[in-house]
Coordinates of C-alpha atoms in Angstrom, one line a residue:
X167 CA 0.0 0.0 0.0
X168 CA 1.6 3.1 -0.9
X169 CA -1.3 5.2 -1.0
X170 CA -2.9 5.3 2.4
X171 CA -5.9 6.8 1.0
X172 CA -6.8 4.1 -0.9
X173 CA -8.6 0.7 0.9
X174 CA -7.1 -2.3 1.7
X175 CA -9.8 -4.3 0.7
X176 CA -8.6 -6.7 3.2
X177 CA -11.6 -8.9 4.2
X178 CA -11.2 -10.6 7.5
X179 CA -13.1 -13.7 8.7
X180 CA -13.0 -14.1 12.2
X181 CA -13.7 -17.7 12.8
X182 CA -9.8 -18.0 12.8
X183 CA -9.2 -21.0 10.0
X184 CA -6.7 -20.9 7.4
X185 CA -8.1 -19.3 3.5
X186 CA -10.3 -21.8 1.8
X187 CA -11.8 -22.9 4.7
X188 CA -16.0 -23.0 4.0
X189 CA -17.7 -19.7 6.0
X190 CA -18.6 -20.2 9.3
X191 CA -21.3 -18.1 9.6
X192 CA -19.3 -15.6 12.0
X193 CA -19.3 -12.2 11.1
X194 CA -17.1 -10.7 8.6
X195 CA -15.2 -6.9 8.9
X196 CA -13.8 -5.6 6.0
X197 CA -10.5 -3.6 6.9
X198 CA -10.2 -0.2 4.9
X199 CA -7.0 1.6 6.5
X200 CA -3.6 1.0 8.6
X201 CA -4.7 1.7 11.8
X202 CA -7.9 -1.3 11.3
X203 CA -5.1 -3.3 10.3
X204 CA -3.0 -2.6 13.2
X205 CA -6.1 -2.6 15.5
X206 CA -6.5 -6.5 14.2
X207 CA -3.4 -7.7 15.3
X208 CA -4.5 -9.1 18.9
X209 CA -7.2 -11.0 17.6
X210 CA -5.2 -12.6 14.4
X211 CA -3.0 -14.3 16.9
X212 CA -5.2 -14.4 19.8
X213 CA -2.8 -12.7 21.8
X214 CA -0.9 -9.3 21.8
X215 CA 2.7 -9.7 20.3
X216 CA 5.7 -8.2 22.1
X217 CA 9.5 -8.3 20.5
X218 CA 7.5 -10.0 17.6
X219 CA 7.7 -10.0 13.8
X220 CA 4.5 -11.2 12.6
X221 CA 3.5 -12.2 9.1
X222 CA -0.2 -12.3 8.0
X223 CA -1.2 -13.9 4.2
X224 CA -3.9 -12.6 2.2
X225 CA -5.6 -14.3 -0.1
X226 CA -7.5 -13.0 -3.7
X227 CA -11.4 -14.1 -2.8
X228 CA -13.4 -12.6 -5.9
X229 CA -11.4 -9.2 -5.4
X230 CA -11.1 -8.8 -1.8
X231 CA -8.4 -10.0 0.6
X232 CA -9.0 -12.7 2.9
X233 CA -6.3 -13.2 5.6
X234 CA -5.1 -16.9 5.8
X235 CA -1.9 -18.1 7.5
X236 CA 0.0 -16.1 10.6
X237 CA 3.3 -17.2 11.5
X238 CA 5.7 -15.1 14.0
X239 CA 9.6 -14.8 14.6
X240 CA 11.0 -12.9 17.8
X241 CA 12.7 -9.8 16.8
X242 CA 16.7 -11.4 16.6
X243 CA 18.9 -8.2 19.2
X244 CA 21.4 -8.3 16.6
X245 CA 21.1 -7.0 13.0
X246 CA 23.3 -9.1 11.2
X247 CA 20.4 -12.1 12.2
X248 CA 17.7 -9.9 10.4
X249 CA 18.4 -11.3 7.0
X250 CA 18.2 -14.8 7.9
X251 CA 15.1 -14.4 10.4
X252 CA 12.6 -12.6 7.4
X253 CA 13.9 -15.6 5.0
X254 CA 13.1 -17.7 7.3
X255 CA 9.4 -16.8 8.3
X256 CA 8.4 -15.9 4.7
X257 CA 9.4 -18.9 3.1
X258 CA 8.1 -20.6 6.2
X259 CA 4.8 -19.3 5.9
X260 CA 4.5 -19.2 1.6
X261 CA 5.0 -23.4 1.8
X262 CA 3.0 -24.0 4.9
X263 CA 0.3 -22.2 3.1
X264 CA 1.2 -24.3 -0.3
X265 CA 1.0 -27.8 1.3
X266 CA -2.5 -26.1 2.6
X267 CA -3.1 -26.0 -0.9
X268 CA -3.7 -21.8 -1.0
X269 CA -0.5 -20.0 -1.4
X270 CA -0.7 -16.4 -0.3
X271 CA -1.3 -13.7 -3.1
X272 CA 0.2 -10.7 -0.8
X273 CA 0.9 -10.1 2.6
X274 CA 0.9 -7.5 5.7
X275 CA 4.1 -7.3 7.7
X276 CA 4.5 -6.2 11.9
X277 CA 7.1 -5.1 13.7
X278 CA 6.2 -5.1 17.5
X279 CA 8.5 -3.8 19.9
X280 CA 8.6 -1.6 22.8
X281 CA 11.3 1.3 23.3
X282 CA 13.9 0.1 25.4
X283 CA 17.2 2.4 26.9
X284 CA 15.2 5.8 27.2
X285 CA 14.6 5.4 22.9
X286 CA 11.2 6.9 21.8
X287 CA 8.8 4.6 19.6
X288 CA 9.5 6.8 16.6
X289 CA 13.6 5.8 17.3
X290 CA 12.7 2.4 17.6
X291 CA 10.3 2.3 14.6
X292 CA 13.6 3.8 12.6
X293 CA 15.5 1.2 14.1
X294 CA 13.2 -1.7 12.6
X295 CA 13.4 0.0 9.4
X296 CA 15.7 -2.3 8.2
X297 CA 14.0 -5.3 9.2
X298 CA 10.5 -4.1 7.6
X299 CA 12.7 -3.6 4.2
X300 CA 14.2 -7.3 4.4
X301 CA 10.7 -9.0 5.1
X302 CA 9.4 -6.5 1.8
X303 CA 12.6 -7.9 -0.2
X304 CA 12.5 -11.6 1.2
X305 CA 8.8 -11.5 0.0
X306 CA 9.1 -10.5 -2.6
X307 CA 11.4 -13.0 -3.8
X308 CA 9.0 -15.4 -3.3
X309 CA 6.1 -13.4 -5.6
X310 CA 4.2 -12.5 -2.6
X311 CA 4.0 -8.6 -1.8
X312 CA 4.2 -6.9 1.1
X313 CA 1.5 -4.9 0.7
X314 CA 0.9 -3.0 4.3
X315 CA 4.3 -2.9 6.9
X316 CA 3.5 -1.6 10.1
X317 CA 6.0 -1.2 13.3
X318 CA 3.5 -0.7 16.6
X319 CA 5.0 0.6 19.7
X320 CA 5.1 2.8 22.7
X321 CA 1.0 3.1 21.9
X322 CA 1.5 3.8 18.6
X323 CA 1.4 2.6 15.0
X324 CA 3.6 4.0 11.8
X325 CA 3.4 2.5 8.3
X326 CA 7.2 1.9 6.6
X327 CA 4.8 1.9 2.7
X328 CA 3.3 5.7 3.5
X329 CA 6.1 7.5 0.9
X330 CA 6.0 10.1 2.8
X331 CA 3.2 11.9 1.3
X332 CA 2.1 13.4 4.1
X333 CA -0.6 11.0 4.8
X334 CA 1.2 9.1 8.0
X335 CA 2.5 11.8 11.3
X336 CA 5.8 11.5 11.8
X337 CA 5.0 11.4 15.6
X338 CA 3.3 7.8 14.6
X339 CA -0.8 7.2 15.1
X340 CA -2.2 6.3 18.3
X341 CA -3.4 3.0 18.8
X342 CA -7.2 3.1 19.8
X343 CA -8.1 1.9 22.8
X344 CA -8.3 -1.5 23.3
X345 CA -12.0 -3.4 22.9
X346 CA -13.6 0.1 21.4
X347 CA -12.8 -1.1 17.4
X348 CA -15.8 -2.7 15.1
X349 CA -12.3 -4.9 15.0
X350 CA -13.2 -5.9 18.6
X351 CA -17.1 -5.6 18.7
X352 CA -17.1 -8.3 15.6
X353 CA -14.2 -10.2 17.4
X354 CA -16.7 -10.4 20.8
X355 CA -19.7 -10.9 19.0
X356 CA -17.4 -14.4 17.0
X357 CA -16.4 -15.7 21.2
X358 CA -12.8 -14.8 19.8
X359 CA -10.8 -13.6 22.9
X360 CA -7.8 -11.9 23.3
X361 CA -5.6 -13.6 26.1
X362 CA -3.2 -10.9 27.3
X363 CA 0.7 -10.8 26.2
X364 CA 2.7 -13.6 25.2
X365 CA 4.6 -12.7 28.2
X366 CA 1.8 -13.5 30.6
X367 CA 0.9 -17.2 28.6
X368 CA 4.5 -18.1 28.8
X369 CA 4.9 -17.2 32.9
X370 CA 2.4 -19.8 33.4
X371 CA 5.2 -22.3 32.2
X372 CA 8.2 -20.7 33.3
X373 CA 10.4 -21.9 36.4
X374 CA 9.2 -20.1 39.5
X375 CA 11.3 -17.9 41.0
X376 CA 9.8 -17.8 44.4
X377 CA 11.4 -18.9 48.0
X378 CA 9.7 -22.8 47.0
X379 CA 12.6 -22.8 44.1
X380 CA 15.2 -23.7 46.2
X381 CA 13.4 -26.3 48.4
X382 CA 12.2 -27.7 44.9
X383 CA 15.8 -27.7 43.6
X384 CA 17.2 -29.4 47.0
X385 CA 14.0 -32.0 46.6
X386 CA 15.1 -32.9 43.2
X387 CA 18.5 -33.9 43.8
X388 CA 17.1 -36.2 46.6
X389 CA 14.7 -37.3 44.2
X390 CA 17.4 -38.0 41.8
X391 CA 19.5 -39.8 43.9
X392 CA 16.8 -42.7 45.1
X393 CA 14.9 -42.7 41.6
X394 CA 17.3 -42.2 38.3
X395 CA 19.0 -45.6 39.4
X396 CA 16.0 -47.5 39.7
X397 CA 15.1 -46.2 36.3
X398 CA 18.2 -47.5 35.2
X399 CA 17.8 -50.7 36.2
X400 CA 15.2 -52.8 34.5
X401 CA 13.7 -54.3 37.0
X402 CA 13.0 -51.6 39.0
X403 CA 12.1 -48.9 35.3
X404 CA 8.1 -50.5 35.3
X405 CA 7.9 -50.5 38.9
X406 CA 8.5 -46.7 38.9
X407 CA 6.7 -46.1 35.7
X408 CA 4.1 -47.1 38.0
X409 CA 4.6 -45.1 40.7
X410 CA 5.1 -41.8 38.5
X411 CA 1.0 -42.7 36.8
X412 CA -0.1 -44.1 39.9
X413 CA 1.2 -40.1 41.9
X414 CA -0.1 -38.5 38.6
X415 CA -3.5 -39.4 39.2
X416 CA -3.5 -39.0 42.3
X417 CA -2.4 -35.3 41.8
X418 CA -4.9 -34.6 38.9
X419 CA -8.0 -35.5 41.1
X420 CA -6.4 -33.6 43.9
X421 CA -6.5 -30.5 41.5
X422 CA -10.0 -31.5 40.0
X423 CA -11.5 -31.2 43.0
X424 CA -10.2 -28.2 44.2
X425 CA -12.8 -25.1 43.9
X426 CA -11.9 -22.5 41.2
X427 CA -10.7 -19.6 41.1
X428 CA -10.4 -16.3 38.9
X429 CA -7.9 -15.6 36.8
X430 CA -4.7 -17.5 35.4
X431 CA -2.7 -16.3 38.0
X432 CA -4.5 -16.9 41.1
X433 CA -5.3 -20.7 39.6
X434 CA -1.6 -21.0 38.8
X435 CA -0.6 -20.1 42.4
X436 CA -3.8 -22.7 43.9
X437 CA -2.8 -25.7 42.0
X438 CA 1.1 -24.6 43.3
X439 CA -0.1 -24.9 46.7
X440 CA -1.9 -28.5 46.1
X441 CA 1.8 -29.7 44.4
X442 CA 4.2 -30.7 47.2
X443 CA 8.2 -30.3 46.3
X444 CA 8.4 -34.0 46.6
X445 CA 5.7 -34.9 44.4
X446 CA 7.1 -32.6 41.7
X447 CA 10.3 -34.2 41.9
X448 CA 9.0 -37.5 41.8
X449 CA 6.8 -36.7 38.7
X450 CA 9.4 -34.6 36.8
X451 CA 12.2 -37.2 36.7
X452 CA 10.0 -40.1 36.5
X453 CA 8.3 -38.6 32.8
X454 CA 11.9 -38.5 31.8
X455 CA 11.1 -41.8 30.8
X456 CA 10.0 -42.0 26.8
X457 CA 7.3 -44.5 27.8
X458 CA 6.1 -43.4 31.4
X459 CA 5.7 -40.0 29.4
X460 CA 3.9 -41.5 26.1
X461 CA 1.4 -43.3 29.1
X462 CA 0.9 -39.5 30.6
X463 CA 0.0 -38.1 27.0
X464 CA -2.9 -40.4 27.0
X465 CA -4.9 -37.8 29.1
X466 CA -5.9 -35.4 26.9
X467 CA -9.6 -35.3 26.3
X468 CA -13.0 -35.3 28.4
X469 CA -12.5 -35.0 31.7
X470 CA -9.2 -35.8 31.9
X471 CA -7.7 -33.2 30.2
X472 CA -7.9 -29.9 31.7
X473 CA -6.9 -31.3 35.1
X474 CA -3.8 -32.7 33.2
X475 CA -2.9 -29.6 31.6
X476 CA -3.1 -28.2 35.2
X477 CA -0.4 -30.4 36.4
X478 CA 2.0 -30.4 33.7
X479 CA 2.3 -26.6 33.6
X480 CA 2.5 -26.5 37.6
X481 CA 5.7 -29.5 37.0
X482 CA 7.4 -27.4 34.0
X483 CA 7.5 -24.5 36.9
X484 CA 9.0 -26.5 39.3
X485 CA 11.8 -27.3 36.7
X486 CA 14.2 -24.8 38.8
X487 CA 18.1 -24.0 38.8
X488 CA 19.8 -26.6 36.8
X489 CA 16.9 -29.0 35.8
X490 CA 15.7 -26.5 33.6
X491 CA 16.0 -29.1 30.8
X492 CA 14.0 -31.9 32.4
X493 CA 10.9 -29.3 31.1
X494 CA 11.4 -30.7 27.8
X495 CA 8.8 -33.5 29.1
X496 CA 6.1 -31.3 30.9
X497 CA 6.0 -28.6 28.4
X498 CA 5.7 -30.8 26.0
X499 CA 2.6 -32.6 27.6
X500 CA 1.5 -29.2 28.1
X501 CA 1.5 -28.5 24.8
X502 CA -0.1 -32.0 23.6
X503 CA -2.9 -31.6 25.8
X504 CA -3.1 -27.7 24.9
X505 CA -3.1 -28.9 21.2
X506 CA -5.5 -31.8 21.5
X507 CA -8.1 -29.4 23.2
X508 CA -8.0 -27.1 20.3
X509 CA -5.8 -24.2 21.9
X510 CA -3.1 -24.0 19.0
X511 CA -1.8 -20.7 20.9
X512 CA -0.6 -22.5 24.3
X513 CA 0.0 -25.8 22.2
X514 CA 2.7 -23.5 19.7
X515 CA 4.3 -21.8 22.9
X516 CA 4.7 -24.9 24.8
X517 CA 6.4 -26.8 22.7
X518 CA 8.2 -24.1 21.6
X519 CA 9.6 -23.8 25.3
X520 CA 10.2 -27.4 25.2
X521 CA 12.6 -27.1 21.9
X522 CA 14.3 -24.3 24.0
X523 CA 14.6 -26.4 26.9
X524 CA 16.3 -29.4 24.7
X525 CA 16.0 -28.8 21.0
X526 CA 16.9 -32.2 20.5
X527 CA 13.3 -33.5 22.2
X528 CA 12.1 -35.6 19.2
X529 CA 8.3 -35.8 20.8
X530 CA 8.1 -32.1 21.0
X531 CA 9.6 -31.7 17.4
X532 CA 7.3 -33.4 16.1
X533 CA 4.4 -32.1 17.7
X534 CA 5.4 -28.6 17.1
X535 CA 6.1 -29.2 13.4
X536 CA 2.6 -30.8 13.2
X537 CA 0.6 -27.8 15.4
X538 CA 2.5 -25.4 12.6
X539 CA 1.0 -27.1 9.4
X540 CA -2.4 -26.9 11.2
X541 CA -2.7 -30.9 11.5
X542 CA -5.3 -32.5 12.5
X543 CA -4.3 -33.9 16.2
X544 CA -6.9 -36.9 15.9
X545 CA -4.6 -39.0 14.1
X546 CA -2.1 -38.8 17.4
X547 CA -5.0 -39.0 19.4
X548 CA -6.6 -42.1 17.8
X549 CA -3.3 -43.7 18.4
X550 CA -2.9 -43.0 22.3
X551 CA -6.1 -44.6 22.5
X552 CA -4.9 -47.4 20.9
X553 CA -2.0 -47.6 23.3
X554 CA -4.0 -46.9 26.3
X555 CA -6.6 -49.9 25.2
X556 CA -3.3 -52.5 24.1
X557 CA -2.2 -52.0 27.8
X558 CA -5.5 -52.3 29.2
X559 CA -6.0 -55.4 27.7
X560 CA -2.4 -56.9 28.7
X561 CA -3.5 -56.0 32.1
X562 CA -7.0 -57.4 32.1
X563 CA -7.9 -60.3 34.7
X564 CA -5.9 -63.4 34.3
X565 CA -2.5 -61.6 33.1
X566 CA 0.3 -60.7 35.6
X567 CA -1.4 -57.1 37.3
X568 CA -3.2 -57.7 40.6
X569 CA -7.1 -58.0 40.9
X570 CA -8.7 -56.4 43.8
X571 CA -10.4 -60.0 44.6
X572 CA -10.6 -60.2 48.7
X573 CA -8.5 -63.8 49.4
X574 CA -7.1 -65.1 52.7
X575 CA -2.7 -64.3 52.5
X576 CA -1.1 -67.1 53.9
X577 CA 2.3 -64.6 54.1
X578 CA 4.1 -61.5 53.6
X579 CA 2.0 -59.8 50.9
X580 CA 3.9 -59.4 47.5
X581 CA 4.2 -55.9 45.9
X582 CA 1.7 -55.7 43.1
X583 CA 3.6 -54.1 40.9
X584 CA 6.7 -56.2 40.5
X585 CA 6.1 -57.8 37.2
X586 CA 9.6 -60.0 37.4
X587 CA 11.6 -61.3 40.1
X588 CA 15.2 -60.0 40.6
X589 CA 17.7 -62.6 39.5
X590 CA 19.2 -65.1 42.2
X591 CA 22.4 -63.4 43.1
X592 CA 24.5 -66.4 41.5
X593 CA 22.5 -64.5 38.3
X594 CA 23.6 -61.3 39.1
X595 CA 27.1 -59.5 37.3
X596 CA 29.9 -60.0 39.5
X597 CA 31.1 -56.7 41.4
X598 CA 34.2 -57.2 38.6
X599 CA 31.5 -56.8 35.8
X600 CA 29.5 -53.7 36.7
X601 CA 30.7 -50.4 35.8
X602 CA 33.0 -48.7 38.3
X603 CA 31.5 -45.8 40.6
X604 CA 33.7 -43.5 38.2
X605 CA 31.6 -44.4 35.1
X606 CA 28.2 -44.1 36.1
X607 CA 25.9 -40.8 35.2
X608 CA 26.0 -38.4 38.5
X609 CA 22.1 -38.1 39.8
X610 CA 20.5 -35.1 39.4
X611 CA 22.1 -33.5 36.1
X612 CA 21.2 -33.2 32.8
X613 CA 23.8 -35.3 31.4
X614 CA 22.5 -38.2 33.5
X615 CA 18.6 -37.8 32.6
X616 CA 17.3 -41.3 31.9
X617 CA 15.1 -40.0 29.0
X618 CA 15.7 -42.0 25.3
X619 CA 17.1 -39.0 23.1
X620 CA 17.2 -38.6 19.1
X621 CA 20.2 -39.3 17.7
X622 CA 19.4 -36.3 15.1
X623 CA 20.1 -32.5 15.5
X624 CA 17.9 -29.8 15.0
X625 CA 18.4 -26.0 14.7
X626 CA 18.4 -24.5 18.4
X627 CA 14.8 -22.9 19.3
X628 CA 14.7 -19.9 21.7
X629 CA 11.9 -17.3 21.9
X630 CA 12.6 -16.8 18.3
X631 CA 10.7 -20.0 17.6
X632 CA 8.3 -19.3 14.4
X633 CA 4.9 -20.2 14.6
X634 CA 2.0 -20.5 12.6
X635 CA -1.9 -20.4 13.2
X636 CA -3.2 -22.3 10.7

């Protein structure tokens, strides 16, 4: 747009699904000028971006734009990454739209960013202008046009496609107040909600930093100590993959039946409260296990989900000091359940967060790749289920679980959940055989974590993970 008294003609379905996608029925706003378009933003992504470039497609419907695919990139602090990072998120978001089957015909660029170091939005928005040009360039490699580039900050919005005809203040346009747009009344009017900052959703996942973070640390490496052998050892790995499910449900009713509260915040801090420093540690290492994790996933619809998703965010903040990479497996949960539920916005930051916690996390990979490309999740779910129902089965009366059937002991009741005996010790390795004290993994540490890994590599994910809405 280089005529800011011209329209748009940018017509914006609100029901949120990617361009082709049948109508709804929810009401539809057509977007004339850059302040509508920068008024949109929040309720695009569902959220309000901060230190965020965002890319938004629009597709040709009879003459008017319809916006399909959203993907976003964290602003890279140095410039010499700016280059890479628009390359990266257009082409990113031109072939996720293409194996969609609608490749964009143009698209609208942000640049979100508050001033920092006494700078004025206008100094940052100069700042960016480099950035804006390299997403214009990067685009148009790829025959899509940049047709509307807008940096929003300190309140206000600027356009970097005015040409300075006068049109645009140099002081920038203020940003209307939130909730007072036909934007918003549409958006209210679809159930779409805006959900705060992406600050605030990723908080609820991040390590606390409260006086419990080092009574949580000092419980993990306890925790580590008695359990990471045992998980080791084979005979003891099912007995504790029992104990982690059996102490998982046992939490997730606990935090069912608690009464609610208001607000994400105060709900955060309850379900806190109801999580012992024990019981975290005990839950957190034993989900380091591939398949005591893959039996955890398997809550993720009815009732079972929401207090799951409870529980794993509550155990990826209680991922303190240096376990901050056992969060892989929480966050990803997190974002499975998240996912599964049909909230694509917690689903894409949790996994996210689980890449930065160990890109190599092949279950996140995977699941973040999938959320991206606006999958379907029922194919993972309809395989869970089929997991959860083989093990039912192979448990079912007559196999080697116990049956709650009252009968007289004539002795020392056997553990349950002992599925083999330990081997005589004329079995056993010799004391020659076993590895010396010297080469076994130190408790408690990353390196030691008894969680299968990927032999693969993948780029590194931090915040500047890109993600897409569908």
């Amino acid at each position: 747009m280089t005529n800011h008294s011209e329209t748009t003609g940018s017509h914006v379905p609100f029901h949120g699904g990617p361009a082709g996608d049948g109508d709804t029925g929810a009401p539809h706003v057509t977007l004339r000028t850059p302040a509508e378009l920068a008024d949109a933003l929040p309720y695009l992504l569902g959220y309000r971006p901060e230190d965020s470039i965002v890319l938004v497609a629009l597709h040709d419907r009879g003459g008017r734009g319809r916006f399909g695919g959203r993907a976003r990139l964290g602003i890279p602090p140095n410039p010499d990454d700016w280059k890479a990072a628009a390359r990266q998120l257009a082409q990113g978001l031109v072939r996720g739209s293409e194996r969609r089957g609608a490749r964009p015909e143009q698209m609208v660029a942000y640049l979100c960013q508050e001033p920092g170091g006494g700078a004025t939005g206008r100094e940052t928005m100069e700042r960016l202008r480099p950035l804006a040009q390299r997403l214009r360039e990067e685009c148009g490699d790829l025959d899509v046009p940049v047709i509307e580039a807008l940096c929003i900050s300190d309140g206000r919005f600027w356009s970097y496609c005015c040409g300075g005809k006068g049109c645009c203040p140099p002081e920038g346009a203020p940003m209307g107040l939130p909730g007072t747009s036909v934007v918003a009344a549409a958006a209210t009017y679809a159930g779409i909600q805006v959900r705060g900052t992406l600050r605030e959703l990723r908080a609820r996942l991040l390590p606390l930093e409260t006086g419990v973070a080092l009574e949580q640390e000092v419980a993990l490496d306890t925790a580590s100590m008695a359990l990471v052998p045992r998980i080791v050892e084979d005979d003891d790995r099912a007995i504790v993959a029992d104990e982690t499910i059996e102490l998982a449900e046992l939490i997730t009713r606990r935090l069912a039946a608690a009464p609610p509260v208001a607000g994400a915040l105060e709900s955060d801090r309850r379900d806190d409260r109801l999580l012992s420093t024990d019981e975290a540690a005990a839950l957190i290492l034993g989900l380091q296990d591939r398949t005591t994790r893959d039996r955890a996933a398997q809550w993720m619809e009815g009732d079972e989900a929401a207090p799951a998703l409870r529980l794993w965010r509550a155990l990826a903040r209680r991922c303190v000091g240096p376990y901050g990479e056992h969060a892989a497996a929480p966050l990803t949960l997190a974002g499975w359940v998240a996912w599964s539920t049909g909230d694509e916005l917690e689903a894409r930051e949790a996994l996210a967060m689980a890449l930065g916690a160990d890109p190599d996390y092949l279950f996140a990979r995977l699941l973040h790749q999938a959320c991206n490309e606006g999958l379907d999740p029922e194919s993972v779910r309809r395989f869970l289920r089929t997991e959860r129902q083989d093990r039912a089965e192979r448990t079912a009366p007559g196999d080697d679980e116990p049956q709650d059937v009252e009968a007289p002991q004539s002795g020392p009741r056997p553990d349950p959940r002992r599925r083999r005996p330990r081997p005589a010790a004329s079995e056993r390795p010799a004391a020659s055989e076993r590895p010396a004290a010297s080469e076994r993994p130190a408790p408690g540490r990353s390196g030691s974590r008894p969680r299968t890994r990927p032999t693969g590599r993948t780029v590194r994910r931090r915040d500047n993970c890109s993600e897409g809405t569908g």
